mmCIF file of C-alpha atoms in Angstrom:
data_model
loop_
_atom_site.group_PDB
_atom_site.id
_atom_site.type_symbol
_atom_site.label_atom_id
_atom_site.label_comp_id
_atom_site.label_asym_id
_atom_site.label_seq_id
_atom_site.Cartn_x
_atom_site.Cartn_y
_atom_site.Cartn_z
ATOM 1 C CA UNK V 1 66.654 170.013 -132.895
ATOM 2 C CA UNK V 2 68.543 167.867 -130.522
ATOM 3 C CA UNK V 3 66.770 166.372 -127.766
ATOM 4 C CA UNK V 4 68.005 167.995 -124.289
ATOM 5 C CA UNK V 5 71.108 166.395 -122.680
ATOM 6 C CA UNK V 6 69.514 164.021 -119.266
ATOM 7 C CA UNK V 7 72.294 165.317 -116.273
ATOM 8 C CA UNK V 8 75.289 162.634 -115.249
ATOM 9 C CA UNK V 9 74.362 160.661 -112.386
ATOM 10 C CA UNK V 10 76.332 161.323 -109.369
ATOM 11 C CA UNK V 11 77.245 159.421 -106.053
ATOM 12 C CA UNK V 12 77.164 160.980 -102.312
ATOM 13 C CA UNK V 13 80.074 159.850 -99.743
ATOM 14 C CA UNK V 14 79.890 160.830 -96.108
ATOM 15 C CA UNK V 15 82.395 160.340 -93.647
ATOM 16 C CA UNK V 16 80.535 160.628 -90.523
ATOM 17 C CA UNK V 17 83.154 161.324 -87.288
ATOM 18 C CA UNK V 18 82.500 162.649 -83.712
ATOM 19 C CA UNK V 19 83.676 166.109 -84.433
ATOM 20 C CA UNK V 20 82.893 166.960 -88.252
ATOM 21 C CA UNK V 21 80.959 165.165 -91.362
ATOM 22 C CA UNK V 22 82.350 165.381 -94.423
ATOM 23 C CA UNK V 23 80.608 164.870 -97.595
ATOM 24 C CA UNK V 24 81.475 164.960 -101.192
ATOM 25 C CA UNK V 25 79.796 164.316 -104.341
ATOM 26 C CA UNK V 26 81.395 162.396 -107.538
ATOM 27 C CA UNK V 27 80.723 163.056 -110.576
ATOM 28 C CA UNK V 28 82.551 160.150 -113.243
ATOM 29 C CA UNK V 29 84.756 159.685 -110.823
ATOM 30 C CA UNK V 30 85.689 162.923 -109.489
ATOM 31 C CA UNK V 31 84.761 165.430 -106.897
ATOM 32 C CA UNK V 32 81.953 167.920 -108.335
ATOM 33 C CA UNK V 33 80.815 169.363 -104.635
ATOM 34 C CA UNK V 34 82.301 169.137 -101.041
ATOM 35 C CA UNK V 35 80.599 170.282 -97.572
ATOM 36 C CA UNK V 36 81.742 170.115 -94.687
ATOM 37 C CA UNK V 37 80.023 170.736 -91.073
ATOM 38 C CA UNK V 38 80.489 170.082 -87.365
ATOM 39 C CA UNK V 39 78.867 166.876 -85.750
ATOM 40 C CA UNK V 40 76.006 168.276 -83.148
ATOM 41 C CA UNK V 41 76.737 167.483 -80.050
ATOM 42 C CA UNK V 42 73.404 167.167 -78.579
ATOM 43 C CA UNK V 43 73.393 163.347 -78.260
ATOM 44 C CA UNK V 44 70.159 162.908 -79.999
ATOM 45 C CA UNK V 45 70.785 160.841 -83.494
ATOM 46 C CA UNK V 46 68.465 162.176 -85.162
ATOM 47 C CA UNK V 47 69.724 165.621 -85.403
ATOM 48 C CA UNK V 48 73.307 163.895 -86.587
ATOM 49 C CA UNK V 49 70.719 162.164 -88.831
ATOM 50 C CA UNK V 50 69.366 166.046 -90.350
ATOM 51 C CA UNK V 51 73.081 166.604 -90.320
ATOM 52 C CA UNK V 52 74.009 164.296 -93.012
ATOM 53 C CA UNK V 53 71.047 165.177 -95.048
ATOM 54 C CA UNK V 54 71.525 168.370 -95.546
ATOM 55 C CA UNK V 55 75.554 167.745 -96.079
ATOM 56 C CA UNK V 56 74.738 165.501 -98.930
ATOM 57 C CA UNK V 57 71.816 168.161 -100.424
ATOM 58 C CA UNK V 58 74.300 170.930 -100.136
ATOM 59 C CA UNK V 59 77.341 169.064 -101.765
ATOM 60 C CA UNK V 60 74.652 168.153 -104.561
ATOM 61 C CA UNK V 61 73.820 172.060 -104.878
ATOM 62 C CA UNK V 62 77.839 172.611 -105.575
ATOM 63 C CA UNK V 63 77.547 170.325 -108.086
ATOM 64 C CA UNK V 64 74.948 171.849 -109.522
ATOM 65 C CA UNK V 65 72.856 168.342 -108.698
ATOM 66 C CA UNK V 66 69.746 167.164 -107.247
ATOM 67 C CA UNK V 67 68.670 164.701 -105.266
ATOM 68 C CA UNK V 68 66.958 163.216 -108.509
ATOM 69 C CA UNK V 69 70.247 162.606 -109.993
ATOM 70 C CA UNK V 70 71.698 160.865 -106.903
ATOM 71 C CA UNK V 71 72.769 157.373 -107.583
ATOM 72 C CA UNK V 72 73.506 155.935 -104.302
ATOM 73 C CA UNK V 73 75.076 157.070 -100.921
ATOM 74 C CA UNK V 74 78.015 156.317 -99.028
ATOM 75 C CA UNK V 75 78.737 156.421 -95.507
ATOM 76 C CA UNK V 76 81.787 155.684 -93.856
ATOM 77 C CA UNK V 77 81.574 155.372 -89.767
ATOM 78 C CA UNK V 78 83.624 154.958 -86.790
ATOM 79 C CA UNK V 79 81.977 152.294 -84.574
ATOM 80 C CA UNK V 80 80.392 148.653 -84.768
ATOM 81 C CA UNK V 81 78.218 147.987 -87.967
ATOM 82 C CA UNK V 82 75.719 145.708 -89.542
ATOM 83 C CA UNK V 83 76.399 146.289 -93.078
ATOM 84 C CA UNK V 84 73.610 143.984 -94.276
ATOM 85 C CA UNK V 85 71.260 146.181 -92.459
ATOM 86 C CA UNK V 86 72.877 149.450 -92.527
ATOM 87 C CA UNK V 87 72.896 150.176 -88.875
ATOM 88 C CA UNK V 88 75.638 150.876 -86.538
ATOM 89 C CA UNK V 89 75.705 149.194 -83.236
ATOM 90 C CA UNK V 90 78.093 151.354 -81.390
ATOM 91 C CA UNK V 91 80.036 154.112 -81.893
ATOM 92 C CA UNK V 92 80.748 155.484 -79.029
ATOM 93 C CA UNK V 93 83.009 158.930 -80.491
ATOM 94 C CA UNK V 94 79.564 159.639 -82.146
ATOM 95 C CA UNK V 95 77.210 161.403 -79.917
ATOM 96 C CA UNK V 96 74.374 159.727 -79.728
ATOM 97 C CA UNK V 97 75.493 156.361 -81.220
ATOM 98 C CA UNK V 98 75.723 154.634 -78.397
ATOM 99 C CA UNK V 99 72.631 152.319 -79.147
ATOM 100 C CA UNK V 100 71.886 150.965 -82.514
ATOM 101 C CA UNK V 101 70.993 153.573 -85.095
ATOM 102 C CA UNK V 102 69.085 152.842 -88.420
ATOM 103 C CA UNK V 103 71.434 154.873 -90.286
ATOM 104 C CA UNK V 104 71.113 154.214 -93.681
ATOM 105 C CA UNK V 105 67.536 153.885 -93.807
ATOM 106 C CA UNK V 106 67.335 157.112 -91.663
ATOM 107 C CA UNK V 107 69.026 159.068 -94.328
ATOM 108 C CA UNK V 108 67.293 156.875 -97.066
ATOM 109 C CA UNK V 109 63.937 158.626 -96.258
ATOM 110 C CA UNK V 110 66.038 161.885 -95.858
ATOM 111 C CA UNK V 111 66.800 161.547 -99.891
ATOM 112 C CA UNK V 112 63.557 159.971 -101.134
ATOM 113 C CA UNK V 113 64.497 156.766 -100.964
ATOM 114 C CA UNK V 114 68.214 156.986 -102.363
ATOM 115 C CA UNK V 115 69.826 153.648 -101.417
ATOM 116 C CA UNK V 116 72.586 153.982 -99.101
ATOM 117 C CA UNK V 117 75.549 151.952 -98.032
ATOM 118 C CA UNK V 118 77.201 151.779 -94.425
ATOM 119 C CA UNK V 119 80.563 150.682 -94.010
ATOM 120 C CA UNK V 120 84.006 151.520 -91.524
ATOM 121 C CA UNK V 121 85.073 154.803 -91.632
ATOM 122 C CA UNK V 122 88.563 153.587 -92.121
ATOM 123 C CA UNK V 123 87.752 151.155 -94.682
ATOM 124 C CA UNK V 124 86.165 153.156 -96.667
ATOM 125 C CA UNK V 125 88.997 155.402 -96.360
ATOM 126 C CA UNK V 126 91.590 153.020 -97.319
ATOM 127 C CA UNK V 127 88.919 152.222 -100.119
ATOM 128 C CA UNK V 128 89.311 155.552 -101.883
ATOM 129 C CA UNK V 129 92.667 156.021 -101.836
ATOM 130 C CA UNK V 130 93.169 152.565 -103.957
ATOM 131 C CA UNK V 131 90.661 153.681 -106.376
ATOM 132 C CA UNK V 132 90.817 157.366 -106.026
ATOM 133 C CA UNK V 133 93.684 158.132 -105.037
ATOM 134 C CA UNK V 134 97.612 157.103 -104.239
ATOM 135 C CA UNK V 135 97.020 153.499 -104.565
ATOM 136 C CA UNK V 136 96.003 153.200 -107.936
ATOM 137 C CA UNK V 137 99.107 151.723 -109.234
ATOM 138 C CA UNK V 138 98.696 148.866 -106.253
ATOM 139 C CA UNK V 139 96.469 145.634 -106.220
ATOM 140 C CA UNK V 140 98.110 144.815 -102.703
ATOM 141 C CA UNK V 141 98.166 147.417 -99.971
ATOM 142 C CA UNK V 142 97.676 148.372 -96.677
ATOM 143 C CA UNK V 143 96.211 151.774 -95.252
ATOM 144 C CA UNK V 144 97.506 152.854 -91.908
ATOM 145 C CA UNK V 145 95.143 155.912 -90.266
ATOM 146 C CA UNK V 146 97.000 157.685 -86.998
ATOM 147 C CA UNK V 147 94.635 159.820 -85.303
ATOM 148 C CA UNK V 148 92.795 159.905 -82.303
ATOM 149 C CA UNK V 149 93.338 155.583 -82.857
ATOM 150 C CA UNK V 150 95.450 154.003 -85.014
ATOM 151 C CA UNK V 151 93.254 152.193 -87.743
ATOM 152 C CA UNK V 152 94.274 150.240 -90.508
ATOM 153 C CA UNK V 153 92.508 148.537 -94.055
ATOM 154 C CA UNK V 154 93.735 146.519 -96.263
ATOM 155 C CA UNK V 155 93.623 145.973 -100.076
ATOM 156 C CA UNK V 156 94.436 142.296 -101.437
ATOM 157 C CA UNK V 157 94.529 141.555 -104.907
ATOM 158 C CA UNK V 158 92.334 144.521 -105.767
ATOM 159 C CA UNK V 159 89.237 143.983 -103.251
ATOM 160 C CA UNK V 160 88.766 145.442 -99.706
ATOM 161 C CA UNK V 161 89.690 142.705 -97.376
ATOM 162 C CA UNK V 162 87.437 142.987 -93.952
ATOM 163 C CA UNK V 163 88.446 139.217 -93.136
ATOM 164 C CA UNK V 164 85.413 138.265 -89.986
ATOM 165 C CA UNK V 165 84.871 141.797 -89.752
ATOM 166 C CA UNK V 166 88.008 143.271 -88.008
ATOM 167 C CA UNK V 167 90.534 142.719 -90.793
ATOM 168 C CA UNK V 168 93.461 145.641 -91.133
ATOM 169 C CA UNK V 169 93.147 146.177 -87.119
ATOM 170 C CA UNK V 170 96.939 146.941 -87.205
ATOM 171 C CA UNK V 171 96.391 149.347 -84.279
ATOM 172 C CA UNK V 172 96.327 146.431 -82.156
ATOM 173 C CA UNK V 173 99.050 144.693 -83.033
ATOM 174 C CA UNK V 174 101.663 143.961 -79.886
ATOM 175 C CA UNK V 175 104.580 146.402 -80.528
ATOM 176 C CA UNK V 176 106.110 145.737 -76.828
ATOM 177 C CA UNK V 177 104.967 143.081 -74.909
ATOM 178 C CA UNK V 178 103.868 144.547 -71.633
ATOM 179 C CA UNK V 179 104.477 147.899 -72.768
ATOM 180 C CA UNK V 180 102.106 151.156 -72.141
ATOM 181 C CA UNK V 181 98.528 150.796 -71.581
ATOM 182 C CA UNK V 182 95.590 150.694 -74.841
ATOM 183 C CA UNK V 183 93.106 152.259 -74.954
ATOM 184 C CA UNK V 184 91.462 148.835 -75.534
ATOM 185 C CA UNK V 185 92.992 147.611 -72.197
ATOM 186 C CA UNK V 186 95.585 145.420 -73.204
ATOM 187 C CA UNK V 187 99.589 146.615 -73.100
ATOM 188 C CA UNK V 188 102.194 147.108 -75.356
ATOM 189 C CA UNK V 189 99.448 147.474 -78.711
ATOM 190 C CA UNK V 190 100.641 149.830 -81.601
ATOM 191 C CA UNK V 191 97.852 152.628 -80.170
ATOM 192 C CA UNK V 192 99.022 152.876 -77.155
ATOM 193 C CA UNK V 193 102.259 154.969 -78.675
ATOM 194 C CA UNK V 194 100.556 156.115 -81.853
ATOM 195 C CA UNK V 195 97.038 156.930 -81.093
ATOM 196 C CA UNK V 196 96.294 160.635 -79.760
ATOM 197 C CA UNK V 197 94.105 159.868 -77.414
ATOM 198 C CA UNK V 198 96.425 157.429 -75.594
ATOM 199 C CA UNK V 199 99.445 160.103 -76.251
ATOM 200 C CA UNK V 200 97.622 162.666 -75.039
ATOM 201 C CA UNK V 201 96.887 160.581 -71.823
ATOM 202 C CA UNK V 202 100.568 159.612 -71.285
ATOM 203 C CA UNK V 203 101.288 163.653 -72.069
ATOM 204 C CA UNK V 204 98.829 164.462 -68.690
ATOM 205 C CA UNK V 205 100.840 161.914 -66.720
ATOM 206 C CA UNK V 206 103.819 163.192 -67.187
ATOM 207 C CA UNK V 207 102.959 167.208 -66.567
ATOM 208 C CA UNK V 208 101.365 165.595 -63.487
ATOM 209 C CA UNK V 209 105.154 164.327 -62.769
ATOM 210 C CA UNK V 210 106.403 167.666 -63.505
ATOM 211 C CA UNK V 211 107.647 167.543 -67.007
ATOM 212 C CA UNK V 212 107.056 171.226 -68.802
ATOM 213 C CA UNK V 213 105.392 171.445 -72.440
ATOM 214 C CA UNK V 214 103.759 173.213 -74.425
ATOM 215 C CA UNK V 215 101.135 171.182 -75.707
ATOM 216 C CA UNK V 216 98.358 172.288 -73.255
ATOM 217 C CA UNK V 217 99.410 176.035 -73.802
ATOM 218 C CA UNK V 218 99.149 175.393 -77.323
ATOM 219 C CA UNK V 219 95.918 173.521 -77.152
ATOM 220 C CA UNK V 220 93.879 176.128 -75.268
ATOM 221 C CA UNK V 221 95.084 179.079 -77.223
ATOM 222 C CA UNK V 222 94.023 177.471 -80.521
ATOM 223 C CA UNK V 223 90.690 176.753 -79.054
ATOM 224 C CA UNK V 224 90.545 173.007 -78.502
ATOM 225 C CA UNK V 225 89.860 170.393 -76.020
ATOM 226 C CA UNK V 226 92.164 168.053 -77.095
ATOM 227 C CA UNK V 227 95.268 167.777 -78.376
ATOM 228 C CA UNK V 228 94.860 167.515 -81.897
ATOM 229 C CA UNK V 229 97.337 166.846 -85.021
ATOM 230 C CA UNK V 230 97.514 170.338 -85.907
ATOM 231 C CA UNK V 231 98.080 171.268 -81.557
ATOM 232 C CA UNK V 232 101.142 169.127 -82.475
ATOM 233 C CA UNK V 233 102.306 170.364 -85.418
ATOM 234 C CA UNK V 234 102.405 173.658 -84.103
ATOM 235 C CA UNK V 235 104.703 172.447 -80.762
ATOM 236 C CA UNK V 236 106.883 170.430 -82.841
ATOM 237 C CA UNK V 237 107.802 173.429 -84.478
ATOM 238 C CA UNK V 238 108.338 175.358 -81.654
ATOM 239 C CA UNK V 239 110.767 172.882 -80.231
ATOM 240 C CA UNK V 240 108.696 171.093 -77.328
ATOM 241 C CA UNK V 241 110.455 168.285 -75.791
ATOM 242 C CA UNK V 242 107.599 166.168 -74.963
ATOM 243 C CA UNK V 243 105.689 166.974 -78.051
ATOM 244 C CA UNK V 244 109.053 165.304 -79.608
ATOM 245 C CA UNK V 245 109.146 162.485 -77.714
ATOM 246 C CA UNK V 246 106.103 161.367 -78.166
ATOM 247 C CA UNK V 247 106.036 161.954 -81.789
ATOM 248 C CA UNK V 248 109.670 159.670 -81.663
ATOM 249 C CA UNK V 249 107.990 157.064 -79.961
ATOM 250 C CA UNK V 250 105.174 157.078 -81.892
ATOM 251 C CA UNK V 251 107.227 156.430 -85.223
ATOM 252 C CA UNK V 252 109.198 153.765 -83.776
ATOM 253 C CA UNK V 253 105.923 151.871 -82.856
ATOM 254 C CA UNK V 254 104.667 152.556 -86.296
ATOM 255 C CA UNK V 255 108.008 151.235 -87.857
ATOM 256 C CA UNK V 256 107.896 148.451 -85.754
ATOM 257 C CA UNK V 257 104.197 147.495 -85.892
ATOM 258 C CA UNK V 258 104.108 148.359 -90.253
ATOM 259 C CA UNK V 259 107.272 145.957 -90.357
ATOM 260 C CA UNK V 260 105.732 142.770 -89.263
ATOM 261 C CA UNK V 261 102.628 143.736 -90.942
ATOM 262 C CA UNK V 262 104.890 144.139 -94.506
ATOM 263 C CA UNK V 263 106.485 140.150 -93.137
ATOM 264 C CA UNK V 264 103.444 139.078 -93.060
ATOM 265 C CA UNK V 265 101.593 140.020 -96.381
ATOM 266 C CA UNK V 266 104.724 141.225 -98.502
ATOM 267 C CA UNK V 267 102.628 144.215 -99.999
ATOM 268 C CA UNK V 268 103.548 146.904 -102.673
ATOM 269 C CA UNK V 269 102.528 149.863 -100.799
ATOM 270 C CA UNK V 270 101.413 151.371 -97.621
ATOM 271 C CA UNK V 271 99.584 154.114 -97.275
ATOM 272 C CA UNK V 272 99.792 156.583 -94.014
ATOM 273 C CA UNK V 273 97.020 158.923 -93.391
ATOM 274 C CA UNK V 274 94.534 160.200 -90.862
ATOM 275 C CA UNK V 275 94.589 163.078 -88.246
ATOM 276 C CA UNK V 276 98.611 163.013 -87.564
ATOM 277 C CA UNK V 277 99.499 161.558 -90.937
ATOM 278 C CA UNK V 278 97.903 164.321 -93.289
ATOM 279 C CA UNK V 279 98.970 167.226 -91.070
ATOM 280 C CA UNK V 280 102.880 166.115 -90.209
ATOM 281 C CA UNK V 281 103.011 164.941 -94.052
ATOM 282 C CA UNK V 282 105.702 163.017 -95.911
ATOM 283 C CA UNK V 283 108.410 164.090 -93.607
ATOM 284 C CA UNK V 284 106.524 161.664 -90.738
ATOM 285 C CA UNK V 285 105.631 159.271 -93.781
ATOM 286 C CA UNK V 286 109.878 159.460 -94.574
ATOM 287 C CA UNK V 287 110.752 158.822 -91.335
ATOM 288 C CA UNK V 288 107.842 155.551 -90.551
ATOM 289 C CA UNK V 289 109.986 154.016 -93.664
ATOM 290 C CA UNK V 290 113.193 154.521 -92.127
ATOM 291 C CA UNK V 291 112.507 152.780 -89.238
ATOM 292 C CA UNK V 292 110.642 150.002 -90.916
ATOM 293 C CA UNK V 293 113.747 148.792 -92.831
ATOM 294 C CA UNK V 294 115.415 146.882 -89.724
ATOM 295 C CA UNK V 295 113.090 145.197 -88.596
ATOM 296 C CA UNK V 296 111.622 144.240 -92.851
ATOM 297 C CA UNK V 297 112.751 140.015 -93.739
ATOM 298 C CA UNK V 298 112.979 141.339 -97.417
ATOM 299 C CA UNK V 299 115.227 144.402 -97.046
ATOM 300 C CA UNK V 300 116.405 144.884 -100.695
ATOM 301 C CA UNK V 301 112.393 145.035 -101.816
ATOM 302 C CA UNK V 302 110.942 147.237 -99.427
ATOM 303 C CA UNK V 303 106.898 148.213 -99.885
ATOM 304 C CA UNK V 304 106.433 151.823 -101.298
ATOM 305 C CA UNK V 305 105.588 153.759 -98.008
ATOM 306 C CA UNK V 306 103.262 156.803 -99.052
ATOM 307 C CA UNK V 307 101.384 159.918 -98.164
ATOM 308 C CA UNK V 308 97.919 159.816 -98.654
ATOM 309 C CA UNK V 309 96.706 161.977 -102.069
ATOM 310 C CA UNK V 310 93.146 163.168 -101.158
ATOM 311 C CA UNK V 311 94.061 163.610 -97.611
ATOM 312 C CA UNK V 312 90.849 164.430 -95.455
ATOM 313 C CA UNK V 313 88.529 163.446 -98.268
ATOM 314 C CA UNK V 314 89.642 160.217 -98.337
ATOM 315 C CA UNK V 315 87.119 158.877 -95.987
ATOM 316 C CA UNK V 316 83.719 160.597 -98.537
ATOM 317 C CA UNK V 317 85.371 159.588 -101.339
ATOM 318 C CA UNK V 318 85.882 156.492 -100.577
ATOM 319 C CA UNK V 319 82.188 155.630 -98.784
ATOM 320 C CA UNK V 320 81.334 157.105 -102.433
ATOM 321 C CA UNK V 321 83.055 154.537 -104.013
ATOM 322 C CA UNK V 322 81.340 152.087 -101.708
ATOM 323 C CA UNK V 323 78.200 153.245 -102.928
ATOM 324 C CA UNK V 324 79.530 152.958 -106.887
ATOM 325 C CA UNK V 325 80.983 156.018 -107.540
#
């Protein structure tokens, strides 16, 4: 009689944001359980802490997993981290993380003792679609995620390149030189045009000057507080002039920004994802490209401009990967 077949280790990712963590599990590579929950708002870490737990214990149920089995863990996060000692500094979107937060060794003791990695939420993002997803084929790329801010990552010759700690910031970048304000507080950067949060402010100003839309209609009938990717979406399809415009501007920054970015590195591929870039899809992706190619030294060899393939998971499948998966 055979002797009983010992389970497949599997790896946890968590991609830990201000309004949702999402967790998957991997299994030789692929996704064997997914969970998904809203962050708790109640400021106090240690309940985003519980949060993450029981994420990563419910993706391992899916699975059909157990703690036991658990290689390692994952965790991608907005914010300012220690990586050596798995803590983040600041993250302000987080509630809570305001202050330094022990978070891997928090949700170490969580998962009896399961060793867990802490790295940028974008990163770690950028990190999974190169091994997970559409950059496979590249050893030189550069991930571009346009949501509430623009961040960026980059891939060089295979390896995640952090440089001092804030390599792939392409949403700072100077698109226009005393252009609109950052959120960071400088002018002109690539997020002031392309990040929601700074669109959304320029959207207030201008209803404040008058101009009609439908954003705010849209934004309160759907539920939300903000106006998110999908609030968007749903007014670009309805026709609203300043949902338009902003979306216009916010590709010509892009193709302007991604342009000197390609001068600089000469990469095979770039990769656009995040909030706007998985909900407006390959048309937005199409049209970033298009307005790229004036402004690219090397017009006849172009970098392969792409959708990302495991859209919203990215970010947990990638902090898997971090963590070996």
């Amino acid at each position: 009689m055979s002797a009983p077949r010992k389970p497949s280790p599997v790896t946890a990712g968590v991609d830990l944001g201000g309004t949702k963590i999402q967790t998957v599990v991997l299994r030789k590579g692929k996704v064997a359980g997914s969970t998904r929950v809203l962050t708790p708002q109640t400021g106090v870490p240690a309940e985003v802490v519980e949060a993450i737990v029981g994420t990563i214990r419910a993706s391992l149920d899916v699975a059909g997993s157990s703690v036991s089995e658990l290689a390692g863990v994952g965790i991608g996060t907005p914010g300012e981290i220690d990586t050596e000692a798995g803590a983040v500094l600041l993250a302000a979107n987080v509630p809570g993380f305001s202050e330094r937060v022990e978070l891997g060794s928090l949700v170490s003791q969580g998962l009896e003792g399961t060793t867990v990695t802490v790295g940028n939420d974008v990163s770690v993002g950028v990190l999974g679609e190169h091994k997970r997803g559409a950059g496979r084929p590249f050893r030189n790329l550069l991930g571009v995620w346009v949501g509430t801010g623009v961040g960026g990552g980059l891939i060089l010759d295979g390896e995640l390149h952090d440089g001092r700690g804030a390599g792939g910031e392409v949403g700072h970048m100077i698109v226009e030189p005393g252009g609109l304000r950052c959120p960071c507080g400088r002018r002109g950067c690539l997020e002031a045009y392309a990040g929601r949060a700074a669109m959304e402010a320029r959207a207030r100003r201008l209803v404040r000057r008058g101009y009609k839309t439908k954003l705010f209609d849209i934004m309160e009938k759907r539920g939300r507080t903000r106006l998110s990717s999908g609030v968007y979406a749903r007014a670009l399809k309805r026709g609203d002039k300043m949902a338009t415009k902003l979306i216009d501007d916010a590709v010509w920054a892009l193709g302007i920004g991604l342009a000197s970015a390609q001068n600089l590195l000469d990469l095979e591929a770039i990769i656009i994802g995040g909030g706007l870039g998985d909900r407006l899809g390959q048309p937005f992706v199409d049209r970033i490209a298009e307005k790229m190619r004036p402004h690219l030294f090397v017009e006849h060899e172009p970098p392969v401009v792409l959708s990302t393939e495991l859209g919203d998971l990215s970010g947990a499948v990638g902090a898997a990967v971090l963590a070996g998966g």
